[in-house]
Coordinates of C-alpha atoms in Angstrom, one line a residue:
M1 CA 4.1 89.7 17.4
A2 CA 5.2 86.2 18.6
Y3 CA 1.9 85.9 20.6
A4 CA -0.1 87.0 17.5
Q5 CA 1.6 84.4 15.4
A6 CA 1.1 81.7 17.9
L7 CA -2.6 82.6 18.3
S8 CA -3.1 82.6 14.5
A9 CA -1.5 79.2 14.3
S10 CA -3.7 78.0 17.2
I11 CA -6.9 79.1 15.5
S12 CA -5.9 77.3 12.3
Y13 CA -5.0 74.2 14.2
A14 CA -8.2 74.1 16.1
S15 CA -10.4 74.5 12.9
A16 CA -8.5 71.7 11.2
S17 CA -8.7 69.4 14.2
F18 CA -12.4 70.1 14.6
N19 CA -13.2 69.2 11.0
K20 CA -11.0 66.2 11.1
V21 CA -12.8 64.4 14.0
L22 CA -16.3 64.7 12.5
P23 CA -17.6 61.1 11.8
Q24 CA -18.8 60.1 8.3
G25 CA -22.4 61.1 7.8
F26 CA -22.3 63.6 10.7
P27 CA -21.5 67.1 9.3
Q28 CA -21.2 70.0 11.8
S29 CA -24.5 71.9 12.4
K30 CA -25.3 75.1 10.6
G31 CA -25.0 77.1 13.7
L32 CA -21.9 75.6 15.0
S33 CA -20.0 76.0 11.7
Y34 CA -20.4 79.7 12.0
F35 CA -19.3 79.9 15.6
V36 CA -16.1 77.8 15.0
M37 CA -14.9 80.5 12.6
N38 CA -16.0 83.4 14.7
S39 CA -14.8 82.6 18.2
R40 CA -11.3 84.2 17.8
A41 CA -12.2 87.2 20.0
N42 CA -13.1 85.1 23.0
Q43 CA -10.1 84.9 25.3
A44 CA -11.2 81.8 27.1
K45 CA -11.4 79.9 23.9
Q46 CA -8.0 81.2 22.8
A47 CA -6.5 80.1 26.1
H48 CA -8.1 76.6 25.6
I49 CA -6.7 76.3 22.0
C50 CA -3.2 77.4 23.2
A51 CA -3.3 74.7 25.9
E52 CA -4.2 72.2 23.2
I53 CA -1.2 73.3 21.1
Q54 CA 1.0 72.9 24.2
R55 CA -0.2 69.4 24.8
E56 CA 0.4 68.5 21.1
R57 CA 4.0 69.8 21.3
D58 CA 4.8 68.3 24.7
P59 CA 6.0 64.7 24.4
M60 CA 5.2 63.9 28.0
A61 CA 1.6 65.1 27.5
K62 CA 1.3 62.8 24.5
D63 CA 2.5 59.9 26.5
H64 CA -0.2 60.5 29.1
A65 CA -3.0 61.2 26.6
G66 CA -4.2 57.6 26.5
I67 CA -7.3 56.6 24.7
K68 CA -9.9 59.2 23.8
V69 CA -13.2 58.2 25.4
P70 CA -16.4 59.2 23.8
H71 CA -17.9 62.0 25.9
V72 CA -21.4 63.4 26.2
L73 CA -22.2 66.4 28.3
T74 CA -25.8 66.6 29.5
V75 CA -27.3 70.0 30.4
A76 CA -30.5 69.3 32.2
G77 CA -32.5 69.2 35.5
S78 CA -32.1 66.9 38.4
D79 CA -34.8 64.4 39.1
S80 CA -35.0 63.4 42.8
G81 CA -36.8 60.2 41.8
A82 CA -33.9 59.4 39.4
G83 CA -36.2 58.3 36.6
A84 CA -35.6 61.2 34.2
G85 CA -33.4 64.2 33.8
I86 CA -29.7 64.2 34.7
Q87 CA -30.0 60.8 36.4
A88 CA -31.6 59.1 33.4
D89 CA -28.9 60.7 31.1
L90 CA -26.1 59.4 33.2
K91 CA -27.6 55.9 33.3
A92 CA -28.3 55.8 29.5
C93 CA -24.8 57.0 28.6
A94 CA -23.2 54.5 31.0
A95 CA -25.4 51.7 29.5
R96 CA -24.2 52.7 26.0
G97 CA -20.5 52.8 27.0
V98 CA -20.0 56.5 26.9
Y99 CA -18.6 58.9 29.5
C100 CA -21.2 61.5 30.7
S101 CA -20.5 64.8 32.4
T102 CA -23.3 67.0 33.7
V103 CA -24.4 70.6 34.0
I104 CA -27.5 71.0 36.3
T105 CA -30.0 73.7 35.3
S106 CA -32.6 73.0 38.0
V107 CA -33.3 70.8 41.0
T108 CA -36.7 69.2 41.1
A109 CA -38.7 67.5 43.8
Q110 CA -40.5 64.7 42.0
N111 CA -41.4 61.1 42.3
T112 CA -43.7 58.6 40.5
V113 CA -46.7 60.7 41.4
G114 CA -45.5 63.9 39.7
V115 CA -43.4 67.1 40.2
Q116 CA -43.8 68.7 43.6
G117 CA -41.3 71.6 43.1
V118 CA -38.7 73.1 40.8
N119 CA -35.7 75.2 42.0
I120 CA -33.9 76.9 39.1
V121 CA -30.1 77.1 39.3
P122 CA -28.9 80.7 38.9
E123 CA -27.7 81.5 35.3
E124 CA -24.3 82.5 36.5
F125 CA -23.7 79.2 38.1
V126 CA -25.0 77.3 35.0
A127 CA -22.4 79.3 33.0
K128 CA -19.7 78.4 35.5
Q129 CA -20.5 74.7 35.2
L130 CA -20.5 74.8 31.4
K131 CA -17.2 76.6 31.3
S132 CA -15.6 74.1 33.8
V133 CA -16.5 71.1 31.6
L134 CA -16.3 72.5 28.1
S135 CA -12.9 74.2 28.7
D136 CA -11.2 71.0 29.9
M137 CA -12.8 67.7 29.1
Q138 CA -13.0 67.4 25.3
V139 CA -16.7 67.0 25.0
D140 CA -17.9 65.3 21.8
V141 CA -21.7 65.9 22.0
V142 CA -23.8 68.1 24.2
K143 CA -27.3 66.9 25.0
T144 CA -29.9 69.3 26.5
G145 CA -32.8 68.5 28.6
M146 CA -34.7 70.8 30.9
L147 CA -33.8 74.4 30.2
P148 CA -36.2 76.2 32.6
S149 CA -35.5 79.9 31.7
S150 CA -34.7 82.0 28.7
G151 CA -31.6 83.2 30.5
I152 CA -30.3 79.7 30.8
V153 CA -30.9 79.0 27.1
K154 CA -28.9 82.2 26.3
V155 CA -26.1 81.0 28.6
L156 CA -25.9 77.7 26.8
H157 CA -26.0 79.3 23.4
Q158 CA -23.1 81.6 24.3
S159 CA -21.1 78.7 25.9
L160 CA -21.4 76.7 22.7
K161 CA -20.2 79.7 20.7
D162 CA -17.2 79.9 23.0
F163 CA -16.5 76.1 23.1
P164 CA -17.9 74.4 19.9
V165 CA -18.5 70.7 20.0
R166 CA -19.1 68.1 17.4
G167 CA -22.8 67.7 17.9
L168 CA -25.8 69.1 19.8
V169 CA -28.8 66.9 20.6
V170 CA -31.7 69.1 21.8
D171 CA -34.5 67.4 23.8
P172 CA -36.9 70.2 24.3
V173 CA -38.1 69.2 27.8
M174 CA -41.1 71.4 28.3
V175 CA -43.9 69.0 29.0
S176 CA -43.1 65.6 30.6
T177 CA -44.7 62.3 29.4
S178 CA -46.8 62.5 32.6
G179 CA -48.1 65.9 31.6
D180 CA -46.1 68.1 34.0
V181 CA -45.1 71.5 32.6
L182 CA -41.4 72.0 33.1
A183 CA -40.6 75.2 31.2
A184 CA -42.1 78.6 31.1
P185 CA -43.8 79.8 27.8
S186 CA -41.2 82.7 27.7
V187 CA -38.5 80.1 27.0
L188 CA -40.1 79.1 23.6
A189 CA -39.1 82.2 21.6
V190 CA -35.4 82.1 22.7
F191 CA -35.4 78.4 22.2
R192 CA -36.6 78.8 18.6
E193 CA -34.2 81.7 17.8
Q194 CA -31.0 80.6 19.4
L195 CA -30.9 76.8 20.2
L196 CA -32.8 75.1 17.3
P197 CA -30.5 76.6 14.6
M198 CA -27.5 75.1 16.4
A199 CA -29.0 71.7 16.8
D200 CA -28.0 68.6 14.9
I201 CA -31.2 66.9 16.0
V202 CA -34.2 68.0 18.1
T203 CA -36.4 65.3 19.7
P204 CA -39.8 66.6 20.8
N205 CA -42.7 64.5 22.0
L206 CA -46.1 65.3 20.6
K207 CA -46.9 68.0 23.1
E208 CA -43.5 69.7 22.8
A209 CA -43.7 69.7 19.0
S210 CA -47.1 71.4 19.2
A211 CA -45.7 74.0 21.7
L212 CA -42.6 74.7 19.5
L213 CA -44.8 75.2 16.5
G214 CA -47.6 77.0 18.2
S215 CA -49.9 74.5 16.5
P216 CA -53.0 72.4 17.5
K217 CA -52.5 69.0 19.1
L218 CA -50.9 66.3 17.0
E219 CA -53.2 63.4 16.6
T220 CA -52.2 61.4 13.5
V221 CA -49.1 60.1 11.8
G222 CA -49.8 62.7 9.1
D223 CA -49.7 65.4 11.7
M224 CA -46.3 64.1 12.8
H225 CA -44.9 64.2 9.3
A226 CA -46.0 67.8 8.9
A227 CA -44.6 68.8 12.3
A228 CA -41.2 67.2 11.5
K229 CA -40.9 69.3 8.3
A230 CA -42.1 72.5 10.0
L231 CA -39.6 72.0 12.8
H232 CA -36.8 71.4 10.3
D233 CA -37.5 74.8 8.8
M234 CA -36.6 76.3 12.2
G235 CA -33.0 75.3 11.7
P236 CA -32.1 71.9 13.1
R237 CA -30.4 69.5 10.7
N238 CA -32.6 66.6 11.8
V239 CA -35.9 66.2 13.6
L240 CA -37.3 63.2 15.5
V241 CA -40.9 63.6 16.5
K242 CA -41.7 61.0 19.1
G243 CA -45.1 59.4 18.9
G244 CA -45.2 57.3 22.1
D245 CA -48.3 59.2 23.2
L246 CA -50.1 58.9 19.8
P247 CA -53.7 57.9 20.5
D248 CA -55.1 54.7 19.0
S249 CA -51.7 53.4 17.7
L250 CA -50.8 49.8 18.2
D251 CA -47.1 50.6 17.5
A252 CA -44.7 53.1 19.0
I253 CA -44.2 55.4 15.9
D254 CA -41.5 58.0 15.7
I255 CA -41.0 60.3 12.6
F256 CA -37.4 61.1 11.6
Y257 CA -36.7 63.8 9.0
D258 CA -33.3 64.8 7.8
G259 CA -34.4 67.5 5.4
K260 CA -34.6 65.2 2.4
N261 CA -36.0 61.9 3.5
I262 CA -38.7 61.1 6.1
F263 CA -38.7 57.8 7.9
E264 CA -41.4 56.1 10.0
L265 CA -39.6 54.2 12.7
R266 CA -41.9 51.6 14.3
S267 CA -41.5 49.4 17.3
S268 CA -43.7 47.3 19.5
R269 CA -45.7 49.3 22.0
I270 CA -44.8 48.0 25.4
K271 CA -47.6 47.9 27.9
T272 CA -46.1 49.1 31.1
R273 CA -46.4 52.0 33.6
N274 CA -42.7 52.3 33.8
T275 CA -42.1 54.9 31.1
H276 CA -40.8 57.8 33.2
G277 CA -37.6 59.2 31.6
T278 CA -38.0 57.6 28.2
G279 CA -37.6 60.9 26.3
C280 CA -34.4 61.9 28.3
S281 CA -32.9 58.5 27.8
L282 CA -33.7 58.3 24.1
A283 CA -32.0 61.6 23.5
S284 CA -29.0 60.7 25.6
C285 CA -28.6 57.4 23.8
I286 CA -28.7 59.3 20.5
A287 CA -26.0 61.6 21.8
A288 CA -23.9 58.6 23.0
E289 CA -24.1 56.8 19.7
L290 CA -23.1 60.1 17.9
A291 CA -20.2 60.5 20.3
K292 CA -19.0 56.9 19.3
G293 CA -19.1 57.9 15.6
S294 CA -22.5 56.6 14.3
S295 CA -24.4 58.4 11.6
M296 CA -27.5 60.2 12.7
L297 CA -30.0 57.7 11.4
Q298 CA -28.0 54.8 12.9
A299 CA -27.9 56.6 16.2
V300 CA -31.6 57.1 16.3
K301 CA -32.4 53.5 15.4
A302 CA -30.0 52.2 18.0
A303 CA -31.6 54.5 20.6
K304 CA -35.1 53.4 19.7
H305 CA -34.1 49.7 20.0
Y306 CA -32.4 50.3 23.3
I307 CA -35.5 52.0 24.8
E308 CA -37.8 49.2 23.5
A309 CA -35.6 46.6 25.1
S310 CA -35.3 48.5 28.4
L311 CA -39.1 49.0 28.6
D312 CA -39.8 45.4 27.8
Y313 CA -37.4 44.2 30.5
S314 CA -38.8 46.7 33.1
R315 CA -42.5 46.2 32.3
D316 CA -43.4 44.5 35.6
L317 CA -41.0 46.4 38.0
V318 CA -42.7 48.2 40.9
I319 CA -40.9 51.4 42.0
G320 CA -43.1 54.0 43.7
N321 CA -46.9 54.3 44.1
G322 CA -47.7 56.7 41.3
R323 CA -49.0 56.0 37.8
Q324 CA -45.7 56.3 36.1
G325 CA -42.6 54.6 37.3
P326 CA -38.9 54.5 36.1
F327 CA -37.4 51.8 34.0
D328 CA -34.1 49.9 34.4
H329 CA -31.4 51.2 32.0
F330 CA -29.0 48.4 32.8
L331 CA -31.4 45.4 32.6
R332 CA -30.2 44.2 36.0
L333 CA -32.7 45.0 38.7
K334 CA -34.6 41.7 38.3
R335 CA -31.4 39.8 38.9
N336 CA -31.1 41.2 42.4
M337 CA -34.8 40.5 43.1
H338 CA -34.7 36.9 41.9
S339 CA -31.3 36.0 43.2
T340 CA -31.5 34.4 46.6
Y341 CA -28.1 32.7 46.2
R342 CA -25.6 35.3 45.1
E343 CA -25.9 37.6 48.1
N344 CA -22.4 36.9 49.2
A345 CA -19.1 36.3 47.3
F346 CA -18.4 33.0 45.7
D347 CA -18.0 30.2 48.3
P348 CA -15.4 27.6 47.4
S349 CA -17.3 25.0 49.4
D350 CA -20.0 25.1 46.7
L351 CA -17.6 23.0 44.6
F352 CA -18.1 20.0 46.9
L353 CA -20.4 18.0 44.7
Y354 CA -20.5 19.6 41.3
A355 CA -23.2 18.2 39.0
V356 CA -22.6 18.6 35.2
T357 CA -25.6 17.7 33.0
D358 CA -25.6 15.7 29.8
S359 CA -28.6 15.8 27.5
R360 CA -27.7 12.5 25.8
M361 CA -27.8 10.7 29.1
N362 CA -31.0 12.3 30.1
K363 CA -32.6 11.1 26.8
K364 CA -31.2 7.6 27.3
W365 CA -33.0 7.3 30.6
G366 CA -36.1 9.3 29.7
H367 CA -35.3 12.2 32.1
S368 CA -36.2 15.8 31.3
I369 CA -33.4 18.2 32.0
S370 CA -35.4 20.0 34.7
D371 CA -36.3 16.7 36.4
A372 CA -32.6 15.5 36.3
V373 CA -31.4 18.8 37.8
K374 CA -34.1 18.7 40.5
A375 CA -33.1 15.2 41.5
A376 CA -29.4 16.0 41.6
V377 CA -30.0 19.1 43.8
E378 CA -32.4 17.2 46.2
G379 CA -29.8 14.5 46.4
G380 CA -27.1 16.8 47.6
A381 CA -25.4 18.5 44.6
T382 CA -23.9 21.8 45.8
I383 CA -23.5 23.4 42.3
V384 CA -25.0 22.6 38.9
Q385 CA -23.5 23.3 35.5
L386 CA -25.8 23.0 32.4
R387 CA -23.8 21.5 29.6
E388 CA -25.9 21.2 26.4
K389 CA -24.0 20.6 23.1
D390 CA -26.8 19.4 20.9
I391 CA -29.6 21.9 21.4
E392 CA -30.9 25.0 19.7
T393 CA -30.1 28.3 21.5
R394 CA -33.8 29.1 22.1
D395 CA -34.4 25.7 23.7
F396 CA -31.1 26.1 25.6
V397 CA -32.3 29.4 27.1
E398 CA -35.7 27.9 28.1
A399 CA -34.1 24.9 29.7
A400 CA -31.6 27.1 31.5
K401 CA -34.4 29.3 33.0
S402 CA -36.3 26.2 34.2
C403 CA -33.2 24.8 35.8
L404 CA -32.2 28.1 37.3
E405 CA -35.5 28.4 39.1
I406 CA -35.0 25.0 40.6
C407 CA -31.4 25.8 41.8
R408 CA -32.4 29.2 43.2
S409 CA -35.2 27.6 45.2
H410 CA -32.6 25.4 46.8
G411 CA -29.9 28.0 47.2
V412 CA -27.6 26.2 44.8
P413 CA -25.5 28.1 42.3
F414 CA -26.3 27.4 38.6
L415 CA -23.7 27.8 35.9
I416 CA -23.7 27.5 32.1
N417 CA -21.1 25.6 30.2
D418 CA -19.3 27.8 27.6
R419 CA -22.3 29.9 26.5
V420 CA -21.9 33.4 28.0
D421 CA -24.9 34.5 25.8
V422 CA -27.1 32.0 27.4
A423 CA -25.9 32.8 30.9
L424 CA -26.8 36.5 30.2
A425 CA -30.2 35.6 28.8
C426 CA -31.3 33.5 31.7
D427 CA -29.3 35.4 34.4
A428 CA -27.4 32.3 35.5
D429 CA -25.0 32.6 38.4
G430 CA -22.0 32.3 36.1
V431 CA -20.2 30.2 33.4
H432 CA -17.6 27.6 33.1
V433 CA -15.3 27.9 30.1
G434 CA -12.5 25.8 28.5
Q435 CA -9.1 26.7 27.3
S436 CA -10.4 27.1 23.7
D437 CA -13.6 29.0 24.7
M438 CA -14.2 32.6 25.4
P439 CA -11.3 34.1 27.4
V440 CA -12.0 34.6 31.1
R441 CA -11.2 38.3 30.9
V442 CA -13.8 38.8 28.1
A443 CA -16.4 36.7 30.0
R444 CA -15.8 38.8 33.1
D445 CA -16.3 42.0 31.2
L446 CA -19.6 40.7 29.8
L447 CA -20.9 39.2 33.0
G448 CA -19.7 41.6 35.6
P449 CA -17.8 41.2 38.9
E450 CA -20.5 39.4 40.8
K451 CA -20.8 36.3 38.6
I452 CA -19.0 33.0 39.0
I453 CA -16.5 32.1 36.3
G454 CA -14.7 28.8 36.3
V455 CA -12.1 27.6 33.8
S456 CA -10.7 24.2 32.8
C457 CA -7.0 23.7 33.5
K458 CA -4.5 20.9 33.1
T459 CA -1.3 22.5 34.0
P460 CA 0.2 24.9 36.6
V461 CA 0.6 27.4 33.8
H462 CA -3.1 27.2 33.1
A463 CA -3.9 27.6 36.8
E464 CA -1.7 30.7 37.1
Q465 CA -3.3 32.3 34.1
A466 CA -6.8 31.6 35.4
W467 CA -5.9 33.5 38.6
V468 CA -4.4 36.4 36.6
D469 CA -7.5 36.6 34.3
G470 CA -9.9 36.8 37.2
A471 CA -11.5 33.3 37.4
D472 CA -13.2 32.2 40.6
Y473 CA -12.2 28.6 40.4
I474 CA -10.5 26.0 38.2
G475 CA -11.7 22.6 37.0
C476 CA -8.8 20.2 36.7
G477 CA -8.9 17.1 34.6
G478 CA -9.7 14.7 33.2
V479 CA -8.3 13.0 36.2
F480 CA -9.4 9.6 34.8
P481 CA -10.5 8.5 31.3
T482 CA -14.0 9.4 30.5
N483 CA -16.5 8.9 27.6
T484 CA -18.2 12.3 28.0
K485 CA -15.4 14.2 26.2
E486 CA -13.6 13.0 23.2
N487 CA -9.8 13.2 23.0
N488 CA -9.5 14.4 26.5
I489 CA -6.0 13.9 27.8
T490 CA -5.9 12.7 31.4
V491 CA -3.7 14.2 34.1
G492 CA -4.1 11.5 36.7
L493 CA -4.0 12.0 40.5
D494 CA -0.4 13.2 40.3
G495 CA -1.3 15.9 37.7
L496 CA -4.3 16.9 39.8
K497 CA -2.0 17.2 42.9
T498 CA 0.5 19.3 40.9
V499 CA -2.1 21.7 39.7
C500 CA -3.7 22.0 43.2
M501 CA -0.2 22.8 44.7
A502 CA 0.3 25.6 42.1
S503 CA -3.2 27.1 42.1
K504 CA -4.1 30.2 44.0
L505 CA -7.7 29.4 43.2
P506 CA -10.0 26.7 44.6
V507 CA -10.0 23.5 42.5
V508 CA -12.7 21.0 41.6
A509 CA -11.5 17.7 40.1
I510 CA -13.3 16.4 37.0
G511 CA -13.2 13.5 34.6
G512 CA -14.1 9.9 35.1
I513 CA -15.0 10.4 38.7
G514 CA -17.6 8.3 40.4
I515 CA -18.5 6.5 43.6
L516 CA -15.7 4.0 43.3
N517 CA -12.8 6.5 42.9
A518 CA -14.1 9.7 44.4
R519 CA -12.5 8.8 47.7
S520 CA -9.0 8.5 46.2
V521 CA -9.4 11.9 44.6
M522 CA -10.2 13.6 47.8
E523 CA -7.5 11.8 49.7
I524 CA -4.7 13.6 47.9
N525 CA -5.2 16.0 50.8
E526 CA -4.5 19.3 48.9
S527 CA -6.1 22.3 50.6
Q528 CA -7.1 23.9 47.3
L529 CA -9.1 20.8 46.2
K530 CA -12.7 21.5 47.3
G531 CA -14.7 18.8 45.6
V532 CA -15.4 16.7 42.5
A533 CA -17.4 17.4 39.3
V534 CA -19.3 14.4 37.9
V535 CA -21.4 13.7 34.8
S536 CA -22.0 10.0 34.2
A537 CA -21.9 9.0 37.8
L538 CA -25.1 11.0 38.3
F539 CA -26.9 11.4 35.0
D540 CA -26.1 8.1 33.2
R541 CA -28.2 6.3 35.8
E542 CA -31.8 5.3 36.2
C543 CA -32.3 7.2 39.4
V544 CA -30.3 10.5 39.6
L545 CA -31.6 11.2 43.1
T546 CA -30.3 7.9 44.6
E547 CA -26.9 8.1 42.9
T548 CA -26.4 11.7 44.0
K549 CA -27.2 10.8 47.6
K550 CA -24.7 7.9 47.4
L551 CA -21.9 10.0 46.1
H552 CA -22.6 12.8 48.5
S553 CA -22.4 10.3 51.4
V554 CA -18.9 9.1 50.2
L555 CA -17.6 12.6 50.0
M556 CA -18.9 13.4 53.4
E557 CA -17.1 10.4 54.8
V558 CA -13.8 11.5 53.4
T559 CA -14.3 15.0 54.8
Y560 CA -15.0 13.7 58.3
M561 CA -11.9 11.5 58.2
K562 CA -9.6 14.4 57.4

C-alpha cells in the first residue's frame, strides 16, 4: 500500500514537473503528451521517477544539484570524416553552448568523396544506449539523424514513450546533400506512422520531403509550400522544408510552417563546396536553441543565421579532395592557418619594446596606420597594440586586419586596446583592457585560453586581481606624466617598483616613457619588469622607423649592462 501511494505521488509529481519546464511558445508535442500520461506501467520509468522524488527530498542531493545545463541528445550515425552525423551534432551544440550526448545508430565509412560503407548498430544496443542516457541525464530535447532501419525507429519510439522529453527534432536523414542514400525504403512507413506524430519539428531537404510524401521532385517555392503543409498533416507540430538545393534560386530559401502561418526564410546563398553536414547541423542548432528555451520560430531563425555565418566563414577552406567538404562550426580553423606567431604560449620577452599606436599622431605626421605599424615593427618593436579612440568600428576592423597582416609577417604579436569585439573580428593575438573596461574574466571567456590579455594596473591590489582573473601581463603606469591620456594619475618609479615586487605576472611600464628616461625605468632592476610601452616617443615623430631603432638600442644597452 505504501509503495502504491508513493508511486501514485511520483506519477503526479513527474507530470507536474514536466509541464512546468516547457518554455513559452513550446507546447509539448501531440505524441509525447499522450505518452506522458500513459507510461505508468513501465517499471524503468517508475524507478526513474522515484529516484527523482528521492533527490527532491534529500537535502544533500539538492546541494549538489548545481545549475541545470541545457541538454540535447542526438540519435544519429557516425561520420568518419566528421563533417556530418554525430560529429556535426556535437560541434553544433557545443558552438551554441549546449551539452550534447549521443546514441549511435550506425557507423559509416565516408569522406569528402562520398559514403563507402554503412555498418548498422544492432537494435538492442541502440536501445541500451538510449536507456543509459534518458534514464539518468535529464535530456531536454532529442534530435534524430540517420535512423537506418525500421527496427531502430521503433526502438526510439518506444524509448521516448518510456522517457518523455520536452522536445523532439526529427531530421529525416535519408538522402544526403551529396546524393548518397542513407536509409532503406522500408524505413519510410514506420517513420511516417511512429516518429512524425511525436515530432515537434521535422526538417527534410527537398529529396527527403519528396520521399516522405511519395511525391515528384520539388522544384519551386510553391512546391515547398505544398510539401510543408502535406507533411504537417502527418502529425509534426512544425515543418521546415530546406531549399538549399532548389534549382535556379539566388537565395537559400527554407519554408517554415507551424500549422497556421507559413514563412519564407531567406538568406544569402554562399558559394562554397563546404556544405557537408549543413542539414545535421541546422537541426542540432534548432534543438540546442529549444533546449535553451527559445520558441520554435526563434530557434529556426537562429539556426539559419548560424549556418549562414559558418558557411560564409568556411567558404575557402580545403579539407579533402572530394566535391563536398565540411565547414567550420566554431569559426576558428583559419586562425590556426594564418597565425604564425601564436604557436607557443605567451612569451614575456615580447613586452620588451611595446608600441601603442595613436591615430591623432599619425594624422599629424601624415602617416597611415599600417605604414606607422610597419615602421615600428621594422625598427624593433616586439609587440604592437592598436589603440584607436576616434574611429568607426568598420574602419577599426579594417585597420586592424591590415596591421595584423604586417605583424604576423614579422612574427610580432598584435593586440587591440579595449575592443574585444574588434579583436574577435580580425583574429588579433589578444587585447589590453583597463580597470574600467571589460573584466579580464569576461574577455578570457570570449577570446579563449590561447589569446593574450593584458590589463592596466596602478597598485599591488590591481596586480593581484589581474593574476587571479587570468591575465597574461600587466601594464603599470603612468610612470611619468603624459599627454596621451587625460587625468592619468602617475605612479612614479617607486610605484612601478612596488607593483613589480607584488606582481606574479610580467610587467610592462607605460606612461611618458621615451629615449631620455627609458634607461631609468629599466634600471629599477625588478625581475618582473620586462619592457616599456611607448606612444609619443614613436608615433609623435616624423620618422617612426628611426625613433623605434633609437629606443630599441637604448633598451638593449640597459639589458647588456645588467
